[in-house]
Amino acid sequence: MASGQIDIRGVSKTFQVDGRPLVALERVDLDISAGAFITIVGASGCGKSTLLRMIAGLERNHRGEIRHGGQVIAGPSLERGLVFQEPRLFPWLTVAQNVALGLENAKVSGETRRRLVAEHLALVGLTGFAQAYPRQLSGGMAQRAAIARALVNRPGILLLDEPFGALDAMTRAHLQGELQRIWAHEGITAVLVTHDVDEAVLLGDQVVVMAPRPGRIAEIFPIDAPRPRDRKDEDLIRLRNAVLEALDAIKDEAPRSAVPH
Amino acid sequence: MTAIDLPRPAPARALPFRLLAPAAAGLRDFAIALALPALILLLWSLGSAYQMVPQQILPPPAYVFENFRDMLASGELLQHAGISAVRVAGGFALGASLGLLLGIAMGLSEAIDDYVRPLFTAIAQVPTLGWIPLLMLFLGIGEALKIVIIAKAALVPMVLNTSAGIRGVPASYMEVAEVFGFSRWQKLRRLILPAAVPPIFTGIRYSLTKAWTALVAVELLASAEGLGYLLVWGRQMFWLDTMIVAMVIIGVVGFAMDKILALGEARLQSWRIDA
Ligand SMILES: Nc1ncnc2c1ncn2[C@@H]1O[C@H](COP(=O)(O)OP(=O)(O)OP(=O)(O)O)[C@@H](O)[C@H]1O
Ligand SMILES: [Mg+2]
């Protein structure tokens, strides 16, 4: 499984908001080695989604370079799956049909296709809802369907933007476990954005802490605890507190001017 | 299909009410809709009963209804209505299908839109009646004229709604298609066309309404058959009962077509509510 390494070099992204430049990301450098599990935390608006969308190949016109397996990323690829911050299910398709969108360009037979869709619906606990329409789902169920859609063709790199934010604690814990299992079993690379520091520490090999205005990487915490991990593990709790302190320090820091250089 | 464990609706206690409520509401709406027509009918009856308007100008409702029955029995009414229906069907089919193709092309291609839209808008600004004199010179006053006028009327709303529907596909869905590496054709088939179905249906609805009113206009000016012709004929002969019958039929048919398509439209739109 050559999921490939991701190299982010000096990446800056400026949006125009009301005719004025807004620096969403400023000189971000990050190496994500193949098979790693990276989690990203940071205040709202610090550019987490923007960074993820850039890795996916959805944002154009940025400075710096992002490479995947040595190749500069110029657009989306089936090798990089993305779970958006919103479910984005197509409302005219059933849940099963929505998940099957992920296999639209996969070279698999109709039989395998049906089996894969069913397996992934089971994985996210939506088996009974295969024929339901998105409007019949709760927010958390819709997000689970979106996760199944992103997983179904097993991209080498899986990018997840707050995938479990809308879920109840039980379902979240279950899906965290499943995600770890898939990641370990398939040897894929995972990059997960979250607001939940416990989740970041539980899942990540590294926790990337971002700071806002302008969006940048403030600190990277390596998490060396052995897997499978126990969220009540002393080391993890210590690390969680360290990450929380880093976030607090960022919050107290006076915002810098957001004018590009 | 497997049994879906969907969120259950209201508890059983509320069920009879839930079943009856929509029917009752429908009935009430129906009654409200009929209030004004009933009032007009009443004023009309009173007006002619008390001779406030001469009977030659406004015949009493009963008289008009009798005339309607006679025209129905003799087959005259159906013959005119049938001719009108064929014209509308032909013109609408031509105009709406051309409009669909043009609307899709304009919605998908910025370049085509840039070339076509200015002229299209200018043409659309000239009302249907305004086209009749010019087209008469080219097409005479035969069936071709009627079909072309009706087709033009049907084309305009179809183009506008179709192109807007295709342009209006949310960027967030387009990004999903990009992440999954959809080809242009896959984007069209899996995303753009399904997303544009409700606005296209709205286009069909307006298109048919416009076709129907254009029919009457062109039959008024250049026809010896059809419901529009019946209208002019009634006026020229001072058979005002015939004229009123034609008017009511035109109105009721137009209303019924629009209502039926509106129902279909509402069904298609249902998934839009929380999209
Ligand atoms: N398409 C866009 N146009 C203009 N500004 C944008 C756009 N996308 C993002 N931004 C701006 O860039 C900044 C970073 O946005 P981003 O969505 O990456 O934040 P985030 O860290 O994901 O926040 P959250 O935790 O709330 O999801 C914000 O200030 C946002 O307003
Ligand atoms: Mg975000």
Short mmCIF file of N, CA and C in Angstrom, two decimals, chain B residues 3-102:
data_model
loop_
_atom_site.label_atom_id
_atom_site.label_comp_id
_atom_site.label_asym_id
_atom_site.label_seq_id
_atom_site.Cartn_x
_atom_site.Cartn_y
_atom_site.Cartn_z
N ALA B 3 -37.21 -3.60 5.54
CA ALA B 3 -38.03 -2.72 6.36
C ALA B 3 -37.15 -1.58 6.88
N ILE B 4 -37.58 -0.39 6.60
CA ILE B 4 -36.78 0.77 7.05
C ILE B 4 -37.26 1.20 8.41
N ASP B 5 -36.30 1.37 9.28
CA ASP B 5 -36.66 1.79 10.62
C ASP B 5 -36.61 3.31 10.68
N LEU B 6 -37.52 3.93 9.93
CA LEU B 6 -37.51 5.39 9.89
C LEU B 6 -38.11 5.94 11.17
N PRO B 7 -37.73 7.19 11.48
CA PRO B 7 -38.35 7.82 12.64
C PRO B 7 -39.87 7.75 12.49
N ARG B 8 -40.53 7.27 13.51
CA ARG B 8 -41.97 7.10 13.42
C ARG B 8 -42.69 8.44 13.43
N PRO B 9 -43.80 8.54 12.71
CA PRO B 9 -44.57 9.78 12.81
C PRO B 9 -45.28 9.89 14.18
N ALA B 10 -46.29 10.70 14.23
CA ALA B 10 -46.93 10.98 15.51
C ALA B 10 -47.53 9.72 16.12
N PRO B 11 -47.75 9.69 17.43
CA PRO B 11 -48.37 8.54 18.07
C PRO B 11 -49.79 8.30 17.58
N ALA B 12 -50.27 7.07 17.85
CA ALA B 12 -51.54 6.62 17.27
C ALA B 12 -52.71 7.53 17.64
N ARG B 13 -52.68 8.07 18.83
CA ARG B 13 -53.79 8.90 19.31
C ARG B 13 -54.08 10.05 18.34
N ALA B 14 -53.00 10.59 17.78
CA ALA B 14 -53.16 11.77 16.93
C ALA B 14 -53.50 11.39 15.49
N LEU B 15 -53.55 10.09 15.21
CA LEU B 15 -53.62 9.67 13.81
C LEU B 15 -54.88 10.13 13.07
N PRO B 16 -56.09 9.90 13.64
CA PRO B 16 -57.28 10.30 12.88
C PRO B 16 -57.22 11.78 12.51
N PHE B 17 -56.77 12.58 13.45
CA PHE B 17 -56.69 14.01 13.18
C PHE B 17 -55.70 14.29 12.05
N ARG B 18 -54.54 13.57 12.12
CA ARG B 18 -53.51 13.78 11.11
C ARG B 18 -54.01 13.41 9.72
N LEU B 19 -54.83 12.38 9.66
CA LEU B 19 -55.34 11.96 8.36
C LEU B 19 -56.37 12.94 7.84
N LEU B 20 -57.19 13.45 8.76
CA LEU B 20 -58.29 14.32 8.34
C LEU B 20 -57.81 15.73 8.07
N ALA B 21 -56.83 16.15 8.82
CA ALA B 21 -56.43 17.55 8.73
C ALA B 21 -56.09 18.00 7.30
N PRO B 22 -55.26 17.24 6.56
CA PRO B 22 -54.95 17.72 5.22
C PRO B 22 -56.19 17.79 4.34
N ALA B 23 -57.08 16.80 4.45
CA ALA B 23 -58.28 16.80 3.64
C ALA B 23 -59.14 18.01 3.96
N ALA B 24 -59.30 18.28 5.26
CA ALA B 24 -60.10 19.43 5.67
C ALA B 24 -59.48 20.73 5.16
N ALA B 25 -58.16 20.81 5.28
CA ALA B 25 -57.48 22.02 4.82
C ALA B 25 -57.66 22.18 3.31
N GLY B 26 -57.58 21.06 2.58
CA GLY B 26 -57.77 21.10 1.14
C GLY B 26 -59.16 21.60 0.78
N LEU B 27 -60.15 21.10 1.53
CA LEU B 27 -61.54 21.49 1.29
C LEU B 27 -61.72 22.97 1.55
N ARG B 28 -61.11 23.44 2.62
CA ARG B 28 -61.24 24.85 2.98
C ARG B 28 -60.62 25.73 1.89
N ASP B 29 -59.41 25.34 1.45
CA ASP B 29 -58.76 26.10 0.39
C ASP B 29 -59.63 26.15 -0.85
N PHE B 30 -60.25 25.01 -1.15
CA PHE B 30 -61.09 24.90 -2.33
C PHE B 30 -62.27 25.87 -2.22
N ALA B 31 -62.89 25.88 -1.03
CA ALA B 31 -64.03 26.77 -0.80
C ALA B 31 -63.59 28.23 -0.93
N ILE B 32 -62.43 28.54 -0.36
CA ILE B 32 -61.94 29.92 -0.44
C ILE B 32 -61.70 30.32 -1.89
N ALA B 33 -61.11 29.37 -2.65
CA ALA B 33 -60.81 29.68 -4.05
C ALA B 33 -62.09 29.94 -4.84
N LEU B 34 -63.18 29.27 -4.43
CA LEU B 34 -64.42 29.42 -5.19
C LEU B 34 -65.22 30.65 -4.78
N ALA B 35 -64.83 31.30 -3.68
CA ALA B 35 -65.63 32.41 -3.16
C ALA B 35 -65.79 33.53 -4.19
N LEU B 36 -64.68 33.97 -4.76
CA LEU B 36 -64.76 35.09 -5.70
C LEU B 36 -65.53 34.74 -6.97
N PRO B 37 -65.22 33.57 -7.60
CA PRO B 37 -66.02 33.20 -8.77
C PRO B 37 -67.52 33.17 -8.45
N ALA B 38 -67.87 32.66 -7.25
CA ALA B 38 -69.28 32.58 -6.88
C ALA B 38 -69.87 33.98 -6.77
N LEU B 39 -69.10 34.90 -6.20
CA LEU B 39 -69.56 36.28 -6.06
C LEU B 39 -69.80 36.91 -7.43
N ILE B 40 -68.85 36.66 -8.34
CA ILE B 40 -68.99 37.22 -9.69
C ILE B 40 -70.24 36.65 -10.38
N LEU B 41 -70.43 35.34 -10.19
CA LEU B 41 -71.61 34.69 -10.79
C LEU B 41 -72.89 35.32 -10.23
N LEU B 42 -72.86 35.60 -8.93
CA LEU B 42 -74.03 36.20 -8.28
C LEU B 42 -74.31 37.58 -8.86
N LEU B 43 -73.27 38.40 -8.95
CA LEU B 43 -73.43 39.76 -9.49
C LEU B 43 -73.94 39.70 -10.93
N TRP B 44 -73.36 38.75 -11.67
CA TRP B 44 -73.76 38.56 -13.07
C TRP B 44 -75.25 38.23 -13.15
N SER B 45 -75.71 37.25 -12.33
CA SER B 45 -77.12 36.85 -12.32
C SER B 45 -77.99 38.04 -11.97
N LEU B 46 -77.61 38.76 -10.91
CA LEU B 46 -78.40 39.91 -10.48
C LEU B 46 -78.43 40.98 -11.57
N GLY B 47 -77.25 41.23 -12.13
CA GLY B 47 -77.12 42.26 -13.16
C GLY B 47 -78.05 42.00 -14.34
N SER B 48 -78.07 40.73 -14.79
CA SER B 48 -78.93 40.46 -15.95
C SER B 48 -80.40 40.30 -15.54
N ALA B 49 -80.66 39.78 -14.32
CA ALA B 49 -82.04 39.62 -13.87
C ALA B 49 -82.73 40.98 -13.76
N TYR B 50 -81.99 41.96 -13.22
CA TYR B 50 -82.59 43.28 -13.06
C TYR B 50 -82.34 44.19 -14.25
N GLN B 51 -81.81 43.59 -15.33
CA GLN B 51 -81.61 44.34 -16.57
C GLN B 51 -80.71 45.56 -16.38
N MET B 52 -79.74 45.43 -15.46
CA MET B 52 -78.82 46.54 -15.27
C MET B 52 -77.94 46.71 -16.49
N VAL B 53 -77.63 45.56 -17.12
CA VAL B 53 -76.90 45.57 -18.39
C VAL B 53 -77.85 44.94 -19.40
N PRO B 54 -77.94 45.50 -20.62
CA PRO B 54 -78.83 44.88 -21.61
C PRO B 54 -78.46 43.42 -21.87
N GLN B 55 -79.46 42.58 -22.05
CA GLN B 55 -79.21 41.15 -22.26
C GLN B 55 -78.35 40.89 -23.50
N GLN B 56 -78.44 41.77 -24.51
CA GLN B 56 -77.62 41.59 -25.72
C GLN B 56 -76.14 41.71 -25.39
N ILE B 57 -75.82 42.48 -24.37
CA ILE B 57 -74.42 42.65 -24.00
C ILE B 57 -74.01 41.62 -22.97
N LEU B 58 -74.82 41.42 -21.97
CA LEU B 58 -74.50 40.42 -20.96
C LEU B 58 -75.66 39.46 -20.78
N PRO B 59 -75.61 38.34 -21.53
CA PRO B 59 -76.70 37.37 -21.39
C PRO B 59 -76.67 36.74 -20.01
N PRO B 60 -77.80 36.32 -19.47
CA PRO B 60 -77.83 35.71 -18.13
C PRO B 60 -77.08 34.38 -18.11
N PRO B 61 -76.55 34.01 -16.95
CA PRO B 61 -75.76 32.79 -16.82
C PRO B 61 -76.48 31.55 -17.33
N ALA B 62 -77.75 31.43 -17.03
CA ALA B 62 -78.50 30.23 -17.43
C ALA B 62 -78.48 30.10 -18.96
N TYR B 63 -78.60 31.21 -19.62
CA TYR B 63 -78.61 31.24 -21.07
C TYR B 63 -77.26 30.77 -21.63
N VAL B 64 -76.21 31.30 -21.01
CA VAL B 64 -74.86 30.91 -21.43
C VAL B 64 -74.64 29.42 -21.21
N PHE B 65 -75.12 28.92 -20.09
CA PHE B 65 -74.93 27.51 -19.77
C PHE B 65 -75.67 26.63 -20.78
N GLU B 66 -76.87 27.07 -21.15
CA GLU B 66 -77.66 26.33 -22.15
C GLU B 66 -76.89 26.26 -23.46
N ASN B 67 -76.36 27.40 -23.82
CA ASN B 67 -75.57 27.47 -25.05
C ASN B 67 -74.37 26.52 -24.98
N PHE B 68 -73.75 26.49 -23.80
CA PHE B 68 -72.63 25.59 -23.58
C PHE B 68 -73.05 24.15 -23.82
N ARG B 69 -74.23 23.78 -23.27
CA ARG B 69 -74.73 22.40 -23.44
C ARG B 69 -74.99 22.09 -24.91
N ASP B 70 -75.59 23.03 -25.60
CA ASP B 70 -75.87 22.83 -27.03
C ASP B 70 -74.58 22.64 -27.81
N MET B 71 -73.62 23.52 -27.53
CA MET B 71 -72.35 23.44 -28.28
C MET B 71 -71.61 22.14 -27.98
N LEU B 72 -71.78 21.67 -26.76
CA LEU B 72 -71.15 20.41 -26.36
C LEU B 72 -71.84 19.26 -27.09
N ALA B 73 -73.17 19.29 -27.09
CA ALA B 73 -73.96 18.21 -27.69
C ALA B 73 -73.72 18.14 -29.19
N SER B 74 -73.63 19.31 -29.85
CA SER B 74 -73.44 19.30 -31.30
C SER B 74 -72.02 18.91 -31.69
N GLY B 75 -71.12 18.86 -30.72
CA GLY B 75 -69.74 18.50 -31.03
C GLY B 75 -68.91 19.69 -31.48
N GLU B 76 -69.55 20.85 -31.61
CA GLU B 76 -68.87 22.04 -32.09
C GLU B 76 -67.74 22.45 -31.14
N LEU B 77 -68.08 22.44 -29.86
CA LEU B 77 -67.12 22.88 -28.86
C LEU B 77 -65.89 21.97 -28.85
N LEU B 78 -66.15 20.65 -28.86
CA LEU B 78 -65.04 19.71 -28.81
C LEU B 78 -64.17 19.81 -30.05
N GLN B 79 -64.82 20.10 -31.16
CA GLN B 79 -64.04 20.22 -32.40
C GLN B 79 -63.06 21.39 -32.31
N HIS B 80 -63.58 22.54 -31.85
CA HIS B 80 -62.70 23.70 -31.70
C HIS B 80 -61.62 23.45 -30.65
N ALA B 81 -62.05 22.87 -29.54
CA ALA B 81 -61.10 22.60 -28.46
C ALA B 81 -60.02 21.63 -28.93
N GLY B 82 -60.45 20.63 -29.71
CA GLY B 82 -59.50 19.63 -30.20
C GLY B 82 -58.45 20.27 -31.10
N ILE B 83 -58.90 21.15 -31.98
CA ILE B 83 -57.97 21.82 -32.88
C ILE B 83 -56.97 22.65 -32.08
N SER B 84 -57.49 23.37 -31.08
CA SER B 84 -56.61 24.17 -30.24
C SER B 84 -55.61 23.29 -29.50
N ALA B 85 -56.09 22.16 -28.98
CA ALA B 85 -55.23 21.27 -28.21
C ALA B 85 -54.08 20.75 -29.07
N VAL B 86 -54.39 20.38 -30.33
CA VAL B 86 -53.35 19.86 -31.22
C VAL B 86 -52.30 20.94 -31.48
N ARG B 87 -52.77 22.17 -31.69
CA ARG B 87 -51.83 23.27 -31.94
C ARG B 87 -50.93 23.51 -30.73
N VAL B 88 -51.54 23.53 -29.55
CA VAL B 88 -50.73 23.77 -28.35
C VAL B 88 -49.73 22.64 -28.17
N ALA B 89 -50.21 21.40 -28.35
CA ALA B 89 -49.32 20.26 -28.15
C ALA B 89 -48.13 20.36 -29.09
N GLY B 90 -48.39 20.65 -30.37
CA GLY B 90 -47.30 20.74 -31.35
C GLY B 90 -46.33 21.86 -31.01
N GLY B 91 -46.88 23.05 -30.78
CA GLY B 91 -46.03 24.21 -30.51
C GLY B 91 -45.26 24.05 -29.22
N PHE B 92 -45.94 23.52 -28.22
CA PHE B 92 -45.29 23.34 -26.92
C PHE B 92 -44.17 22.31 -27.03
N ALA B 93 -44.46 21.17 -27.70
CA ALA B 93 -43.44 20.13 -27.84
C ALA B 93 -42.20 20.69 -28.53
N LEU B 94 -42.43 21.43 -29.60
CA LEU B 94 -41.30 22.00 -30.34
C LEU B 94 -40.55 23.02 -29.49
N GLY B 95 -41.30 23.98 -28.93
CA GLY B 95 -40.66 25.06 -28.19
C GLY B 95 -39.98 24.58 -26.92
N ALA B 96 -40.67 23.70 -26.19
CA ALA B 96 -40.10 23.26 -24.91
C ALA B 96 -38.87 22.40 -25.13
N SER B 97 -38.88 21.53 -26.18
CA SER B 97 -37.70 20.68 -26.34
C SER B 97 -36.51 21.49 -26.86
N LEU B 98 -36.77 22.44 -27.78
CA LEU B 98 -35.67 23.32 -28.18
C LEU B 98 -35.18 24.14 -26.99
N GLY B 99 -36.13 24.60 -26.19
CA GLY B 99 -35.78 25.41 -25.02
C GLY B 99 -34.96 24.62 -24.03
N LEU B 100 -35.30 23.34 -23.87
CA LEU B 100 -34.55 22.48 -22.95
C LEU B 100 -33.09 22.36 -23.43
N LEU B 101 -32.94 22.06 -24.73
CA LEU B 101 -31.58 21.89 -25.26
C LEU B 101 -30.79 23.20 -25.16
N LEU B 102 -31.43 24.29 -25.54
CA LEU B 102 -30.74 25.58 -25.51
C LEU B 102 -30.41 25.96 -24.06
#
